[in-house]
Amino acid sequence: MKESIDLFDLSVSEDIKKKYIIEVKDIIKNKNFVLGKKVRDFENNFSKFLNVKYSLGLNSGTDSLEIGLKTLGVKEGDEVIVPGFSFFATSEVILKLGAQPIYCDINLNDLTLDIDHLKKLISNKTKVIIAVHLFGNSASMDEIKKLTRKTNIKIIEDVAQAFGSKYKENYLGSIGEFGCFSFYPTKNLGGFGDGGSITFKKKGYLKTIMSLRNHGLKENYYHEYVGYNSRLDSVQASILNLKLASIKNSLNKRIKNNKKYHKNIDRDKYRIYSQENQPMNVVPLSVKNSKNLNKTKKILEKNNISYGSYYPYGLYEFPISMLTQKKQDFPNTQYIKENIITLPCHGNIDDKKLSRILNILNEI
Ligand SMILES: Cc1ncc(COP(=O)(O)O)c(C=O)c1O
């Protein structure tokens, strides 16, 4: 049996495990289970890492997106532009607030918002554009910003899949009005359960979001908003703090692996969509000859190499998506959803394992 290679790395080093157990004992002793000092420490460390003024710990990436939209006052009648190719949460939060998602096609370089399509979608009802940094790639932030100049349209960055990636010199999540992060275990910075964070620069948002994450509480059982139960807990904050302290090492390994895919993948056979210098969560490819797609998947399976085939649907395809556009508006998404393979890129893949993946792919 060949050694298996997982798509995601959920292991934890012995060093972190030992420190974590000490932290948990400390939490049990102090009985400070939800929010509190460990969460504040994490928020400070996370903001410092990203070079952004504020970050607040939440229950999930989904909550982060919804709370971001809610803080910007998104409501029924408003339009929010999202890529047609993303995890469902990105459009789900818009639907939950009763607003209209407007779906944008992706480009075939890095699978983020297609700027030409985006230009056509902006209307006087557009309140927010959600730029999803998919798989670890950055959306074209300057171009998106240019389109929103002289308007009141705000940009929210969905950074769930791209912690540690940059746009030019800046970490993602430090550019738009809000950066929305997920700490689901498969993410570049993953916890031991669900968790999320929202980042921002304006002090004016601080009180509102602190209140929204805690049932709209103002003080002493007085509730100012209809809010959420979206508090990060101390146990998650502890593991995230510990992992964050050495995350650069793991991000650098992801960058190195991504570069090796770029250097060695056979471009006659595959098209690669990762931006070369990013610490990818996974590396997205398509097989140029679509007829070989199933064969490629079978050979990877036979060799115990995990891969992903997500997402098999555009977000506009679900009956609940409130689609007001035509399916033909999304030619690139339609192509990618049928031809994509995502491959492992995490820090536990050494040179030998990666060479094995590349040799197998290139020989098909
Ligand atoms: C692009 C994107 N946005 C949002 C989310 C939601 O994050 P969470 O699972 O933490 O709610 C995810 C989760 O996978 C995601 O991939």
PDB file of N, CA, C and O and ligand atoms in Angstrom, residues 60-63 65 86-87 89-90 132 134 158 160-161 182-184 187 194-195 311, ligand 1:
ATOM      1  N   SER A  60     -17.538  31.809  13.742  1.00  0.00           N
ATOM      2  CA  SER A  60     -17.256  31.180  12.447  1.00  0.00           C
ATOM      3  C   SER A  60     -16.985  32.246  11.387  1.00  0.00           C
ATOM      4  O   SER A  60     -17.252  33.432  11.601  1.00  0.00           O
ATOM      5  N   GLY A  61     -16.501  31.782  10.244  1.00  0.00           N
ATOM      6  CA  GLY A  61     -16.310  32.672   9.099  1.00  0.00           C
ATOM      7  C   GLY A  61     -17.646  33.147   8.553  1.00  0.00           C
ATOM      8  O   GLY A  61     -17.772  34.271   8.079  1.00  0.00           O
ATOM      9  N   THR A  62     -18.639  32.270   8.618  1.00  0.00           N
ATOM     10  CA  THR A  62     -19.979  32.631   8.137  1.00  0.00           C
ATOM     11  C   THR A  62     -20.520  33.811   8.945  1.00  0.00           C
ATOM     12  O   THR A  62     -21.015  34.797   8.382  1.00  0.00           O
ATOM     13  N   ASP A  63     -20.412  33.710  10.272  1.00  0.00           N
ATOM     14  CA  ASP A  63     -20.877  34.811  11.129  1.00  0.00           C
ATOM     15  C   ASP A  63     -20.116  36.095  10.821  1.00  0.00           C
ATOM     16  O   ASP A  63     -20.681  37.190  10.853  1.00  0.00           O
ATOM     17  N   LEU A  65     -18.909  37.106   7.990  1.00  0.00           N
ATOM     18  CA  LEU A  65     -19.477  37.727   6.777  1.00  0.00           C
ATOM     19  C   LEU A  65     -20.829  38.366   7.081  1.00  0.00           C
ATOM     20  O   LEU A  65     -21.108  39.501   6.679  1.00  0.00           O
ATOM     21  N   SER A  86     -17.801  29.862  -5.202  1.00  0.00           N
ATOM     22  CA  SER A  86     -17.278  29.995  -3.841  1.00  0.00           C
ATOM     23  C   SER A  86     -18.007  28.975  -2.979  1.00  0.00           C
ATOM     24  O   SER A  86     -18.899  28.263  -3.454  1.00  0.00           O
ATOM     25  N   PHE A  87     -17.655  28.930  -1.697  1.00  0.00           N
ATOM     26  CA  PHE A  87     -18.418  28.123  -0.747  1.00  0.00           C
ATOM     27  C   PHE A  87     -19.766  28.819  -0.520  1.00  0.00           C
ATOM     28  O   PHE A  87     -19.843  30.049  -0.532  1.00  0.00           O
ATOM     29  N   ALA A  89     -21.561  29.620   1.919  1.00  0.00           N
ATOM     30  CA  ALA A  89     -21.713  30.636   2.976  1.00  0.00           C
ATOM     31  C   ALA A  89     -21.642  32.057   2.426  1.00  0.00           C
ATOM     32  O   ALA A  89     -22.326  32.961   2.923  1.00  0.00           O
ATOM     33  N   THR A  90     -20.825  32.264   1.390  1.00  0.00           N
ATOM     34  CA  THR A  90     -20.630  33.616   0.850  1.00  0.00           C
ATOM     35  C   THR A  90     -21.938  34.224   0.338  1.00  0.00           C
ATOM     36  O   THR A  90     -22.166  35.424   0.476  1.00  0.00           O
ATOM     37  N   VAL A 132     -13.957  37.302  -2.812  1.00  0.00           N
ATOM     38  CA  VAL A 132     -13.533  36.035  -2.202  1.00  0.00           C
ATOM     39  C   VAL A 132     -12.118  35.713  -2.676  1.00  0.00           C
ATOM     40  O   VAL A 132     -11.854  35.677  -3.881  1.00  0.00           O
ATOM     41  N   LEU A 134     -10.126  33.024  -3.217  1.00  0.00           N
ATOM     42  CA  LEU A 134     -10.375  31.581  -3.276  1.00  0.00           C
ATOM     43  C   LEU A 134      -9.091  30.749  -3.282  1.00  0.00           C
ATOM     44  O   LEU A 134      -8.152  31.065  -4.003  1.00  0.00           O
ATOM     45  N   ASP A 158     -13.542  38.137   1.744  1.00  0.00           N
ATOM     46  CA  ASP A 158     -13.770  36.808   2.318  1.00  0.00           C
ATOM     47  C   ASP A 158     -12.426  36.083   2.281  1.00  0.00           C
ATOM     48  O   ASP A 158     -11.971  35.618   1.234  1.00  0.00           O
ATOM     49  N   ALA A 160     -11.607  33.457   4.177  1.00  0.00           N
ATOM     50  CA  ALA A 160     -11.714  32.143   4.829  1.00  0.00           C
ATOM     51  C   ALA A 160     -10.646  31.166   4.331  1.00  0.00           C
ATOM     52  O   ALA A 160     -10.081  30.411   5.109  1.00  0.00           O
ATOM     53  N   GLN A 161     -10.359  31.213   3.025  1.00  0.00           N
ATOM     54  CA  GLN A 161      -9.422  30.230   2.454  1.00  0.00           C
ATOM     55  C   GLN A 161      -8.024  30.811   2.230  1.00  0.00           C
ATOM     56  O   GLN A 161      -7.200  30.166   1.578  1.00  0.00           O
ATOM     57  N   SER A 182     -12.103  32.439   8.620  1.00  0.00           N
ATOM     58  CA  SER A 182     -12.619  31.210   9.225  1.00  0.00           C
ATOM     59  C   SER A 182     -11.456  30.449   9.838  1.00  0.00           C
ATOM     60  O   SER A 182     -10.367  30.400   9.244  1.00  0.00           O
ATOM     61  N   PHE A 183     -11.685  29.858  11.009  1.00  0.00           N
ATOM     62  CA  PHE A 183     -10.657  29.007  11.621  1.00  0.00           C
ATOM     63  C   PHE A 183     -11.096  27.550  11.647  1.00  0.00           C
ATOM     64  O   PHE A 183     -10.685  26.766  12.509  1.00  0.00           O
ATOM     65  N   TYR A 184     -11.976  27.186  10.727  1.00  0.00           N
ATOM     66  CA  TYR A 184     -12.360  25.784  10.562  1.00  0.00           C
ATOM     67  C   TYR A 184     -11.063  24.959  10.424  1.00  0.00           C
ATOM     68  O   TYR A 184     -10.085  25.445   9.851  1.00  0.00           O
ATOM     69  N   LYS A 187      -8.444  25.078   7.493  1.00  0.00           N
ATOM     70  CA  LYS A 187      -7.920  26.354   6.982  1.00  0.00           C
ATOM     71  C   LYS A 187      -6.433  26.510   7.303  1.00  0.00           C
ATOM     72  O   LYS A 187      -5.892  25.794   8.148  1.00  0.00           O
ATOM     73  N   ASP A 194     -15.042  25.090  15.262  1.00  0.00           N
ATOM     74  CA  ASP A 194     -15.396  26.283  14.497  1.00  0.00           C
ATOM     75  C   ASP A 194     -14.858  27.547  15.166  1.00  0.00           C
ATOM     76  O   ASP A 194     -14.709  27.609  16.388  1.00  0.00           O
ATOM     77  N   GLY A 195     -14.599  28.540  14.358  1.00  0.00           N
ATOM     78  CA  GLY A 195     -14.149  29.835  14.873  1.00  0.00           C
ATOM     79  C   GLY A 195     -13.995  30.796  13.710  1.00  0.00           C
ATOM     80  O   GLY A 195     -13.920  30.373  12.547  1.00  0.00           O
ATOM     81  N   TYR A 311     -15.788  23.487  -6.423  1.00  0.00           N
ATOM     82  CA  TYR A 311     -17.192  23.231  -6.089  1.00  0.00           C
ATOM     83  C   TYR A 311     -17.901  22.693  -7.336  1.00  0.00           C
ATOM     84  O   TYR A 311     -17.717  23.261  -8.417  1.00  0.00           O
TER      85      TYR A 311
HETATM   86  C1  LIG B   1     -14.861  31.023   0.935  1.00  0.00           C
HETATM   87  C2  LIG B   1     -15.485  30.696   2.249  1.00  0.00           C
HETATM   88  N1  LIG B   1     -16.261  31.612   2.847  1.00  0.00           N
HETATM   89  C3  LIG B   1     -16.841  31.379   4.037  1.00  0.00           C
HETATM   90  C4  LIG B   1     -16.668  30.187   4.690  1.00  0.00           C
HETATM   91  C5  LIG B   1     -17.381  29.956   5.974  1.00  0.00           C
HETATM   92  O1  LIG B   1     -16.521  29.740   7.054  1.00  0.00           O
HETATM   93  P1  LIG B   1     -17.020  28.876   8.332  1.00  0.00           P
HETATM   94  O2  LIG B   1     -17.061  27.463   7.905  1.00  0.00           O
HETATM   95  O3  LIG B   1     -15.988  29.148   9.372  1.00  0.00           O
HETATM   96  O4  LIG B   1     -18.349  29.402   8.712  1.00  0.00           O
HETATM   97  C6  LIG B   1     -15.870  29.203   4.121  1.00  0.00           C
HETATM   98  C7  LIG B   1     -15.681  27.914   4.803  1.00  0.00           C
HETATM   99  O5  LIG B   1     -15.223  26.942   4.281  1.00  0.00           O
HETATM  100  C8  LIG B   1     -15.264  29.453   2.860  1.00  0.00           C
HETATM  101  O6  LIG B   1     -14.509  28.541   2.263  1.00  0.00           O
END
